[in-house]
Amino acid sequence: MASLLNRPLALACGASLSNRIAKAALTEGLADPATNQSTERHCRLYRRWSEGGAGLLITGNVQVDRRFLERPGNVAIDHNEGIAALRRYALAGTCAGNHLWMQLNHPGRQTPAHVHQAPLAPSAVPVELPGFGRPVAMSGEDILDVIGRFAQAASVARETGFTGVQIHAAHGYLLSQFLNPRANRREDEWGGTLDNRARALLETVRAVRRAVGADFPVAVKLNSSDFQQGGFSTAESLQVVQWLEQEGVDLLEISGGNYEQPRMVVAARVPLKESTRRREAYFLEQAAGIRAACRIPLMVTGGFRTLAAMESALAADEVDVIGLGRPLLVEPDAPRRLLAGVTHALPSPELTLQLEDGAGELDEQERAAAKMWSIQGWFAVQMLRMGDGLDPDPSLSVLHAFRQYQANEHQAAQERNRSGATNGAKVL
Ligand SMILES: Cc1cc2nc3c(=O)[nH]c(=O)nc-3n(C[C@H](O)[C@H](O)[C@H](O)COP(=O)(O)O)c2cc1C
């Protein structure tokens, strides 16, 4: 019997996904840092993923304001031209007939200090980690500007051949900061009650929908919880998804955590309940509550590694779409093999990767950075490799990858600074 993974999924906007596997957003860092335009490296990487068989590819986060990036090599859509490059990117990423949705983001206070020392955020509450600047509380006008930017970027996505957009409201970035009472201390209509904290997200969804029309997929990635005392809670997420349903969102992706509490990537390393271990995907329990609260088709990302666990989640109607991230950085064609039933398990390098003994050479500052970023860097380097037309290298040393990642980020930051890119103009 053909796997449930092969079933198409019809979305409310009228579009249809050809199967139930989605490549989740993975920040590429492959843009030209002087212009934040996409490059041929995106085309190579996404052609490979398109041929890999997933019905849906979601791009790494694309920024709506060039002044505030998640990292220097982000693509940004901010009146910075690059339309022809985006068209080539979209063409390559849809070459096998799959959907390709652009993830739209503003990092807010999670903008690294080497990108901007004083990023805009809901309130002047810094990230409690080294490497981030002191955020400046947004004015009402700044908030309306950002909402306008999401809409503008969404219409560029449609115009250039991307087949949908995903609004990033998870992982502690700007829209997730608005939802989080620890980061959002505002006393105006954008802070305080949940209605007010959700306003930035809901207004963004409305503006994006107006910009792209009724027949274009609009998705949202939302935390099921920030997993922090006093943060955005599971109970609150249940209310927000009902509001998102009223807005006609086509697909809801469930994740969790932020930079201070990076559950989206470390959950598999923290002690898990036996039932979670068996079901692999670590946000499935939260997804069950969300499933009961709304009828938006659900994608759950984080931890799925075996065909059996994916089939079981689909068969039990717990999810509609299986999100895959890290496995597709080492096996970009895994979806095709899962769909054909010839692969039953995907790799989980994150469980075994360790900084080697050579890490002793790192100075104190480098060691602190390596603690936070070396595993992420290892995955990032696999993307750089595929962008250069190489195969991923599962045997890559963590230390070597970390050094390559640091050098890449440093060079991109320097190119960005030389280009004077921080003076982005407002769109409104
Ligand atoms: C290298 C890397 C980059 C990521 N970039 C993004 C991103 O741009 N946007 C996003 O929503 N999530 C991002 N994530 C999180 C993934 O989408 C996903 O939620 C996470 O990897 C868990 O799924 P997995 O267990 O299948 O890897 C990233 C994760 C990794 C490892």
CSV table of C-alpha atoms and ligand atoms in Angstrom, one decimal:
chain,number,residue,atom,x,y,z
A,1,MET,CA,0.0,0.0,0.0
A,2,ALA,CA,1.3,3.4,-0.9
A,3,SER,CA,2.5,5.4,2.1
A,4,LEU,CA,0.2,8.1,3.6
A,5,LEU,CA,3.0,10.4,2.9
A,6,ASN,CA,2.1,10.3,-0.8
A,7,ARG,CA,-1.4,11.7,-0.4
A,8,PRO,CA,-2.0,15.2,-1.7
A,9,LEU,CA,-3.2,17.9,0.5
A,10,ALA,CA,-5.8,20.5,-0.6
A,11,LEU,CA,-5.4,24.0,1.0
A,12,ALA,CA,-8.2,26.5,1.6
A,13,CYS,CA,-6.8,28.9,-1.0
A,14,GLY,CA,-7.3,26.3,-3.7
A,15,ALA,CA,-3.6,25.2,-4.0
A,16,SER,CA,-2.7,21.6,-3.4
A,17,LEU,CA,0.5,20.0,-2.0
A,18,SER,CA,1.5,16.8,-3.9
A,19,ASN,CA,2.6,14.9,-0.8
A,20,ARG,CA,2.9,15.3,3.0
A,21,ILE,CA,6.6,16.1,3.3
A,22,ALA,CA,7.8,19.6,3.7
A,23,LYS,CA,11.3,20.8,4.0
A,24,ALA,CA,11.2,23.3,6.9
A,25,ALA,CA,12.9,26.7,6.8
A,26,LEU,CA,16.7,26.5,7.2
A,27,THR,CA,18.5,29.8,7.0
A,28,GLU,CA,21.0,29.6,4.1
A,29,GLY,CA,23.3,32.5,4.5
A,30,LEU,CA,23.9,32.4,0.7
A,31,ALA,CA,22.8,35.9,-0.3
A,32,ASP,CA,25.2,38.6,-1.5
A,33,PRO,CA,25.9,40.4,1.8
A,34,ALA,CA,26.4,43.7,0.1
A,35,THR,CA,23.0,43.7,-1.5
A,36,ASN,CA,21.1,40.9,0.3
A,37,GLN,CA,19.9,39.6,-3.1
A,38,SER,CA,19.6,35.9,-3.7
A,39,THR,CA,22.4,34.2,-5.7
A,40,GLU,CA,23.1,31.3,-8.0
A,41,ARG,CA,24.0,29.3,-4.8
A,42,HIS,CA,20.3,29.5,-3.8
A,43,CYS,CA,19.4,28.1,-7.2
A,44,ARG,CA,21.8,25.2,-6.9
A,45,LEU,CA,20.7,24.3,-3.4
A,46,TYR,CA,17.0,24.6,-4.1
A,47,ARG,CA,17.2,22.7,-7.4
A,48,ARG,CA,18.6,19.9,-5.5
A,49,TRP,CA,15.9,20.0,-2.8
A,50,SER,CA,13.2,20.3,-5.5
A,51,GLU,CA,14.5,17.2,-7.1
A,52,GLY,CA,14.6,15.6,-3.6
A,53,GLY,CA,10.9,15.0,-3.7
A,54,ALA,CA,9.2,17.0,-0.9
A,55,GLY,CA,5.8,18.4,-1.9
A,56,LEU,CA,6.7,21.7,-0.1
A,57,LEU,CA,10.0,23.6,0.3
A,58,ILE,CA,10.0,26.5,2.7
A,59,THR,CA,12.9,28.9,2.2
A,60,GLY,CA,15.2,30.0,5.0
A,61,ASN,CA,14.0,33.2,6.6
A,62,VAL,CA,13.9,36.2,4.2
A,63,GLN,CA,14.1,39.6,5.9
A,64,VAL,CA,11.6,42.4,5.3
A,65,ASP,CA,14.0,45.1,6.5
A,66,ARG,CA,17.7,45.1,5.4
A,67,ARG,CA,18.8,46.9,8.5
A,68,PHE,CA,17.8,44.0,10.7
A,69,LEU,CA,18.9,40.6,9.6
A,70,GLU,CA,19.0,37.2,11.4
A,71,ARG,CA,22.6,36.9,9.8
A,72,PRO,CA,24.5,38.9,7.2
A,73,GLY,CA,24.0,36.5,4.3
A,74,ASN,CA,20.1,36.7,4.5
A,75,VAL,CA,18.1,37.4,1.5
A,76,ALA,CA,16.1,40.6,2.1
A,77,ILE,CA,13.2,42.2,0.2
A,78,ASP,CA,13.5,45.9,0.9
A,79,HIS,CA,13.4,47.8,-2.4
A,80,ASN,CA,16.9,46.4,-3.0
A,81,GLU,CA,16.2,45.1,-6.5
A,82,GLY,CA,17.3,41.5,-7.1
A,83,ILE,CA,13.9,40.6,-8.8
A,84,ALA,CA,15.6,38.7,-11.7
A,85,ALA,CA,17.7,36.7,-9.1
A,86,LEU,CA,14.6,35.9,-7.1
A,87,ARG,CA,12.9,34.7,-10.3
A,88,ARG,CA,15.8,32.3,-11.1
A,89,TYR,CA,15.7,31.1,-7.4
A,90,ALA,CA,11.9,30.4,-7.7
A,91,LEU,CA,12.3,28.6,-11.0
A,92,ALA,CA,15.1,26.4,-9.7
A,93,GLY,CA,13.2,25.6,-6.4
A,94,THR,CA,10.1,24.5,-8.3
A,95,CYS,CA,11.8,22.6,-11.1
A,96,ALA,CA,10.2,19.3,-9.9
A,97,GLY,CA,6.7,20.8,-9.7
A,98,ASN,CA,6.7,21.1,-5.9
A,99,HIS,CA,5.6,24.2,-3.9
A,100,LEU,CA,8.2,26.7,-2.8
A,101,TRP,CA,7.1,29.1,-0.1
A,102,MET,CA,9.1,32.1,1.1
A,103,GLN,CA,9.5,32.4,4.8
A,104,LEU,CA,9.2,36.1,5.8
A,105,ASN,CA,10.8,37.4,8.9
A,106,HIS,CA,12.0,40.3,11.0
A,107,PRO,CA,14.4,39.3,13.7
A,108,GLY,CA,13.7,42.2,16.1
A,109,ARG,CA,15.9,41.9,19.2
A,110,GLN,CA,17.5,38.7,18.0
A,111,THR,CA,19.4,40.7,15.3
A,112,PRO,CA,23.1,39.9,16.0
A,113,ALA,CA,25.1,42.9,17.3
A,114,HIS,CA,27.5,42.6,14.3
A,115,VAL,CA,24.5,43.3,12.1
A,116,HIS,CA,22.9,46.1,14.2
A,117,GLN,CA,23.8,47.3,17.7
A,118,ALA,CA,20.3,48.7,18.5
A,119,PRO,CA,17.7,46.7,16.6
A,120,LEU,CA,14.0,47.6,16.8
A,121,ALA,CA,11.9,45.4,19.1
A,122,PRO,CA,8.5,45.6,20.9
A,123,SER,CA,10.3,46.8,24.0
A,124,ALA,CA,13.9,47.7,25.1
A,125,VAL,CA,14.4,44.2,26.6
A,126,PRO,CA,17.7,42.6,25.4
A,127,VAL,CA,18.2,38.9,24.7
A,128,GLU,CA,19.9,37.4,27.7
A,129,LEU,CA,22.8,36.1,25.7
A,130,PRO,CA,26.1,37.6,24.5
A,131,GLY,CA,26.3,38.8,20.9
A,132,PHE,CA,23.1,40.8,20.8
A,133,GLY,CA,22.7,44.6,21.0
A,134,ARG,CA,20.4,46.8,23.1
A,135,PRO,CA,17.0,46.9,21.4
A,136,VAL,CA,15.1,50.1,20.9
A,137,ALA,CA,11.3,50.0,21.6
A,138,MET,CA,9.3,50.5,18.4
A,139,SER,CA,7.0,53.4,17.9
A,140,GLY,CA,3.5,52.8,16.6
A,141,GLU,CA,4.7,54.0,13.2
A,142,ASP,CA,7.6,51.5,13.3
A,143,ILE,CA,5.1,48.7,13.9
A,144,LEU,CA,2.9,49.8,11.0
A,145,ASP,CA,6.0,50.1,8.8
A,146,VAL,CA,7.0,46.5,9.6
A,147,ILE,CA,3.5,45.2,8.8
A,148,GLY,CA,3.7,47.1,5.5
A,149,ARG,CA,7.1,45.5,4.8
A,150,PHE,CA,5.7,41.9,5.3
A,151,ALA,CA,2.9,42.7,2.8
A,152,GLN,CA,5.3,44.2,0.3
A,153,ALA,CA,7.8,41.3,0.5
A,154,ALA,CA,4.9,38.8,0.1
A,155,SER,CA,3.7,40.5,-3.1
A,156,VAL,CA,7.3,40.3,-4.4
A,157,ALA,CA,7.4,36.6,-3.5
A,158,ARG,CA,4.2,36.1,-5.6
A,159,GLU,CA,5.4,38.2,-8.5
A,160,THR,CA,8.7,36.4,-8.7
A,161,GLY,CA,7.3,32.8,-8.8
A,162,PHE,CA,7.3,31.6,-5.2
A,163,THR,CA,4.1,29.7,-4.8
A,164,GLY,CA,3.3,30.8,-1.2
A,165,VAL,CA,4.6,32.6,1.9
A,166,GLN,CA,5.1,31.6,5.5
A,167,ILE,CA,5.0,34.3,8.1
A,168,HIS,CA,7.6,33.5,10.8
A,169,ALA,CA,6.0,34.1,14.2
A,170,ALA,CA,8.1,31.5,16.1
A,171,HIS,CA,11.6,31.1,17.6
A,172,GLY,CA,11.8,34.5,19.3
A,173,TYR,CA,11.9,36.7,16.3
A,174,LEU,CA,9.9,40.0,16.1
A,175,LEU,CA,6.3,38.6,15.8
A,176,SER,CA,7.1,36.0,18.4
A,177,GLN,CA,8.6,38.8,20.7
A,178,PHE,CA,5.3,40.6,20.4
A,179,LEU,CA,3.5,37.5,21.7
A,180,ASN,CA,6.0,37.0,24.5
A,181,PRO,CA,5.2,39.0,27.7
A,182,ARG,CA,8.8,38.8,28.8
A,183,ALA,CA,9.9,40.6,25.6
A,184,ASN,CA,6.8,42.7,25.1
A,185,ARG,CA,6.3,45.1,28.0
A,186,ARG,CA,4.3,47.6,26.0
A,187,GLU,CA,1.3,49.4,27.6
A,188,ASP,CA,-0.3,50.5,24.3
A,189,GLU,CA,-2.6,48.5,22.0
A,190,TRP,CA,0.4,46.3,21.0
A,191,GLY,CA,1.1,44.9,24.4
A,192,GLY,CA,-0.4,43.7,27.7
A,193,THR,CA,-3.4,41.4,27.0
A,194,LEU,CA,-3.1,38.5,24.6
A,195,ASP,CA,-5.4,40.4,22.2
A,196,ASN,CA,-2.9,43.2,22.1
A,197,ARG,CA,0.2,41.0,22.0
A,198,ALA,CA,-1.3,39.0,19.0
A,199,ARG,CA,-2.2,42.2,17.2
A,200,ALA,CA,1.1,42.6,15.3
A,201,LEU,CA,0.8,39.0,14.0
A,202,LEU,CA,-2.8,39.2,13.1
A,203,GLU,CA,-2.4,42.6,11.3
A,204,THR,CA,0.5,41.1,9.5
A,205,VAL,CA,-1.5,38.1,8.3
A,206,ARG,CA,-4.3,40.5,7.1
A,207,ALA,CA,-1.9,42.8,5.3
A,208,VAL,CA,-0.1,39.8,3.6
A,209,ARG,CA,-3.5,38.3,2.6
A,210,ARG,CA,-4.6,41.6,1.1
A,211,ALA,CA,-1.3,41.8,-0.8
A,212,VAL,CA,-1.3,38.3,-2.3
A,213,GLY,CA,-5.0,37.7,-2.8
A,214,ALA,CA,-7.3,34.8,-1.7
A,215,ASP,CA,-5.8,32.2,-4.0
A,216,PHE,CA,-2.2,32.2,-2.7
A,217,PRO,CA,-1.0,30.1,0.2
A,218,VAL,CA,-0.4,32.1,3.4
A,219,ALA,CA,1.1,30.0,6.2
A,220,VAL,CA,2.2,30.9,9.8
A,221,LYS,CA,5.0,29.3,11.8
A,222,LEU,CA,4.0,29.6,15.5
A,223,ASN,CA,5.5,28.5,18.8
A,224,SER,CA,3.3,26.1,20.7
A,225,SER,CA,5.1,27.7,23.7
A,226,ASP,CA,8.3,29.7,24.4
A,227,PHE,CA,9.1,27.1,27.1
A,228,GLN,CA,10.1,30.0,29.5
A,229,GLN,CA,8.5,31.1,32.8
A,230,GLY,CA,6.3,34.0,31.9
A,231,GLY,CA,6.7,33.6,28.2
A,232,PHE,CA,4.1,32.9,25.5
A,233,SER,CA,2.3,29.8,26.8
A,234,THR,CA,0.7,26.7,25.4
A,235,ALA,CA,-2.7,27.9,26.6
A,236,GLU,CA,-2.2,31.2,24.8
A,237,SER,CA,-1.1,29.5,21.6
A,238,LEU,CA,-4.5,27.7,21.6
A,239,GLN,CA,-6.3,31.1,21.5
A,240,VAL,CA,-4.0,32.5,18.8
A,241,VAL,CA,-4.5,29.6,16.4
A,242,GLN,CA,-8.3,30.2,16.6
A,243,TRP,CA,-7.7,33.8,15.6
A,244,LEU,CA,-5.4,32.6,12.8
A,245,GLU,CA,-8.1,30.3,11.6
A,246,GLN,CA,-10.5,33.2,11.3
A,247,GLU,CA,-7.9,35.0,9.1
A,248,GLY,CA,-8.0,32.1,6.6
A,249,VAL,CA,-4.4,30.9,7.2
A,250,ASP,CA,-3.7,27.9,4.9
A,251,LEU,CA,-1.2,26.0,6.9
A,252,LEU,CA,0.0,26.3,10.5
A,253,GLU,CA,3.5,25.0,11.4
A,254,ILE,CA,4.1,24.3,15.0
A,255,SER,CA,7.5,24.7,16.7
A,256,GLY,CA,8.7,26.1,20.0
A,257,GLY,CA,11.4,28.0,21.8
A,258,ASN,CA,13.7,30.9,21.1
A,259,TYR,CA,17.5,31.8,21.3
A,260,GLU,CA,17.3,31.8,25.1
A,261,GLN,CA,15.5,28.5,25.1
A,262,PRO,CA,16.3,26.8,21.8
A,263,ARG,CA,13.8,24.0,22.0
A,264,MET,CA,13.3,23.9,18.3
A,265,VAL,CA,16.8,22.3,17.8
A,266,VAL,CA,17.9,21.0,21.2
A,267,ALA,CA,14.7,19.2,22.3
A,268,ALA,CA,16.1,15.9,21.3
A,269,ARG,CA,19.1,16.4,23.6
A,270,VAL,CA,17.0,17.2,26.7
A,271,PRO,CA,15.3,14.3,28.7
A,272,LEU,CA,12.1,13.3,26.9
A,273,LYS,CA,9.1,11.3,28.0
A,274,GLU,CA,9.1,7.8,26.7
A,275,SER,CA,6.0,8.5,24.6
A,276,THR,CA,7.7,11.5,23.0
A,277,ARG,CA,10.8,9.5,22.3
A,278,ARG,CA,8.7,6.8,20.5
A,279,ARG,CA,6.8,9.4,18.5
A,280,GLU,CA,10.0,11.3,17.8
A,281,ALA,CA,8.5,14.7,17.0
A,282,TYR,CA,8.9,16.7,20.2
A,283,PHE,CA,6.0,19.1,19.6
A,284,LEU,CA,3.3,16.5,18.9
A,285,GLU,CA,1.8,16.7,22.4
A,286,GLN,CA,1.3,20.5,21.9
A,287,ALA,CA,0.1,19.9,18.4
A,288,ALA,CA,-2.7,17.7,19.8
A,289,GLY,CA,-4.1,20.7,21.7
A,290,ILE,CA,-3.8,22.9,18.7
A,291,ARG,CA,-5.6,20.2,16.5
A,292,ALA,CA,-8.5,20.3,18.9
A,293,ALA,CA,-8.6,24.1,19.0
A,294,CYS,CA,-8.6,24.8,15.2
A,295,ARG,CA,-9.0,23.2,11.8
A,296,ILE,CA,-6.1,24.8,10.0
A,297,PRO,CA,-4.0,22.0,8.3
A,298,LEU,CA,-1.1,21.4,10.7
A,299,MET,CA,2.6,20.9,10.0
A,300,VAL,CA,4.8,19.8,12.8
A,301,THR,CA,8.5,20.1,12.6
A,302,GLY,CA,11.2,18.9,15.0
A,303,GLY,CA,12.5,15.4,15.6
A,304,PHE,CA,10.7,13.3,12.9
A,305,ARG,CA,13.3,10.7,11.7
A,306,THR,CA,11.6,7.5,10.8
A,307,LEU,CA,9.0,6.5,8.2
A,308,ALA,CA,7.1,4.6,10.9
A,309,ALA,CA,6.7,7.7,13.2
A,310,MET,CA,5.7,9.9,10.2
A,311,GLU,CA,3.1,7.4,9.0
A,312,SER,CA,1.8,6.9,12.5
A,313,ALA,CA,1.3,10.7,13.1
A,314,LEU,CA,-0.5,10.9,9.7
A,315,ALA,CA,-2.6,7.8,10.4
A,316,ALA,CA,-3.7,9.1,13.8
A,317,ASP,CA,-4.6,12.4,12.1
A,318,GLU,CA,-2.3,14.3,14.5
A,319,VAL,CA,-0.6,16.2,11.6
A,320,ASP,CA,-1.2,16.9,8.0
A,321,VAL,CA,2.3,17.7,6.9
A,322,ILE,CA,5.6,16.3,8.2
A,323,GLY,CA,8.3,19.0,8.6
A,324,LEU,CA,11.9,18.0,8.1
A,325,GLY,CA,14.9,20.2,8.7
A,326,ARG,CA,18.3,18.8,9.6
A,327,PRO,CA,18.0,15.5,7.9
A,328,LEU,CA,17.7,17.2,4.5
A,329,LEU,CA,21.0,18.9,5.1
A,330,VAL,CA,22.8,15.6,4.9
A,331,GLU,CA,20.4,13.7,2.7
A,332,PRO,CA,18.6,16.2,0.4
A,333,ASP,CA,16.9,13.5,-1.6
A,334,ALA,CA,15.5,11.7,1.5
A,335,PRO,CA,11.9,12.7,0.8
A,336,ARG,CA,11.9,10.9,-2.6
A,337,ARG,CA,13.1,7.7,-0.9
A,338,LEU,CA,10.7,7.9,2.0
A,339,LEU,CA,7.8,8.4,-0.4
A,340,ALA,CA,8.9,5.3,-2.4
A,341,GLY,CA,9.2,3.4,0.9
A,342,VAL,CA,12.8,2.5,0.3
A,343,THR,CA,14.2,4.6,3.1
A,344,HIS,CA,12.9,3.9,6.6
A,345,ALA,CA,15.1,6.1,8.8
A,346,LEU,CA,16.9,9.5,8.4
A,347,PRO,CA,20.1,10.5,10.0
A,348,SER,CA,20.2,12.5,13.3
A,349,PRO,CA,23.8,13.9,13.3
A,350,GLU,CA,22.8,16.4,16.0
A,351,LEU,CA,22.7,13.6,18.5
A,352,THR,CA,26.3,12.5,18.1
A,353,LEU,CA,28.1,15.6,16.8
A,354,GLN,CA,30.7,16.8,19.4
A,355,LEU,CA,33.4,19.5,19.4
A,356,GLU,CA,36.6,17.5,19.1
A,357,ASP,CA,39.5,17.7,21.5
A,358,GLY,CA,41.1,20.3,19.2
A,359,ALA,CA,38.6,22.7,20.6
A,360,GLY,CA,41.2,23.3,23.3
A,361,GLU,CA,42.9,25.7,20.8
A,362,LEU,CA,40.0,28.0,20.9
A,363,ASP,CA,40.2,31.1,23.1
A,364,GLU,CA,37.6,31.8,25.7
A,365,GLN,CA,35.4,33.9,23.5
A,366,GLU,CA,35.6,31.4,20.7
A,367,ARG,CA,34.7,28.6,23.1
A,368,ALA,CA,31.6,30.5,24.2
A,369,ALA,CA,30.6,31.0,20.6
A,370,ALA,CA,31.3,27.4,19.8
A,371,LYS,CA,29.1,26.3,22.6
A,372,MET,CA,26.2,28.1,21.1
A,373,TRP,CA,26.8,27.8,17.4
A,374,SER,CA,29.1,24.9,16.5
A,375,ILE,CA,26.4,22.3,15.8
A,376,GLN,CA,24.3,24.9,14.0
A,377,GLY,CA,27.5,25.9,12.1
A,378,TRP,CA,28.0,22.3,11.0
A,379,PHE,CA,24.6,22.2,9.4
A,380,ALA,CA,25.1,25.7,7.9
A,381,VAL,CA,28.3,24.5,6.3
A,382,GLN,CA,26.5,21.6,4.6
A,383,MET,CA,24.2,24.2,3.0
A,384,LEU,CA,27.3,26.2,1.8
A,385,ARG,CA,28.6,23.0,0.3
A,386,MET,CA,25.4,22.3,-1.6
A,387,GLY,CA,25.2,25.9,-2.7
A,388,ASP,CA,28.6,25.4,-4.3
A,389,GLY,CA,27.5,22.3,-6.1
A,390,LEU,CA,29.2,19.9,-3.7
A,391,ASP,CA,27.6,17.0,-1.8
A,392,PRO,CA,27.0,17.3,1.9
A,393,ASP,CA,29.8,15.8,4.0
A,394,PRO,CA,28.5,13.9,7.0
A,395,SER,CA,32.1,13.2,8.2
A,396,LEU,CA,32.9,16.9,8.5
A,397,SER,CA,34.6,17.7,11.8
A,398,VAL,CA,32.6,20.0,14.0
A,399,LEU,CA,35.6,22.2,14.8
A,400,HIS,CA,36.5,22.5,11.1
A,401,ALA,CA,32.9,23.4,10.2
A,402,PHE,CA,32.7,25.9,13.1
A,403,ARG,CA,35.8,27.7,11.8
A,404,GLN,CA,34.5,27.7,8.3
A,405,TYR,CA,31.1,29.0,9.5
A,406,GLN,CA,32.8,31.7,11.6
A,407,ALA,CA,35.0,32.8,8.7
A,408,ASN,CA,32.0,32.9,6.4
A,409,GLU,CA,29.9,35.0,8.8
A,410,HIS,CA,32.8,37.3,9.5
A,411,GLN,CA,33.5,37.9,5.8
A,412,ALA,CA,29.8,38.5,5.1
A,413,ALA,CA,29.5,40.9,8.0
A,414,GLN,CA,32.5,42.8,6.7
A,415,GLU,CA,31.1,43.0,3.2
A,416,ARG,CA,27.9,44.2,4.6
A,417,ASN,CA,29.6,46.9,6.6
A,418,ARG,CA,31.6,48.1,3.6
A,419,SER,CA,28.4,48.4,1.6
A,420,GLY,CA,26.8,50.6,4.2
A,421,ALA,CA,23.7,48.5,4.1
A,422,THR,CA,22.3,49.5,7.5
A,423,ASN,CA,20.7,52.7,6.1
A,424,GLY,CA,17.6,51.0,4.8
A,425,ALA,CA,14.8,53.4,3.9
A,426,LYS,CA,11.3,53.0,5.3
A,427,VAL,CA,8.6,51.7,2.9
A,428,LEU,CA,5.7,53.6,4.3
B,1,LIG,C1,20.8,25.2,10.4
B,1,LIG,C2,19.4,25.5,10.7
B,1,LIG,C3,18.8,26.7,10.3
B,1,LIG,C4,17.5,27.0,10.6
B,1,LIG,N1,16.8,28.1,10.1
B,1,LIG,C5,15.5,28.3,10.3
B,1,LIG,C6,14.9,29.4,9.7
B,1,LIG,O1,15.4,30.2,8.9
B,1,LIG,N2,13.5,29.5,10.0
B,1,LIG,C7,12.9,28.7,10.8
B,1,LIG,O2,11.7,28.9,11.0
B,1,LIG,N3,13.5,27.7,11.4
B,1,LIG,C8,14.8,27.5,11.2
B,1,LIG,N4,15.4,26.4,11.7
B,1,LIG,C9,14.6,25.4,12.5
B,1,LIG,C10,14.0,24.3,11.6
B,1,LIG,O3,13.1,24.8,10.7
B,1,LIG,C11,13.4,23.2,12.4
B,1,LIG,O4,12.3,23.8,13.1
B,1,LIG,C12,14.4,22.5,13.3
B,1,LIG,O5,15.6,22.2,12.6
B,1,LIG,C13,13.8,21.2,13.9
B,1,LIG,O6,13.5,20.3,12.9
B,1,LIG,P1,14.4,19.0,12.6
B,1,LIG,O7,14.4,18.2,13.8
B,1,LIG,O8,13.7,18.2,11.5
B,1,LIG,O9,15.7,19.5,12.2
B,1,LIG,C14,16.7,26.1,11.5
B,1,LIG,C15,17.4,24.9,12.0
B,1,LIG,C16,18.7,24.7,11.6
B,1,LIG,C17,19.3,23.4,12.2
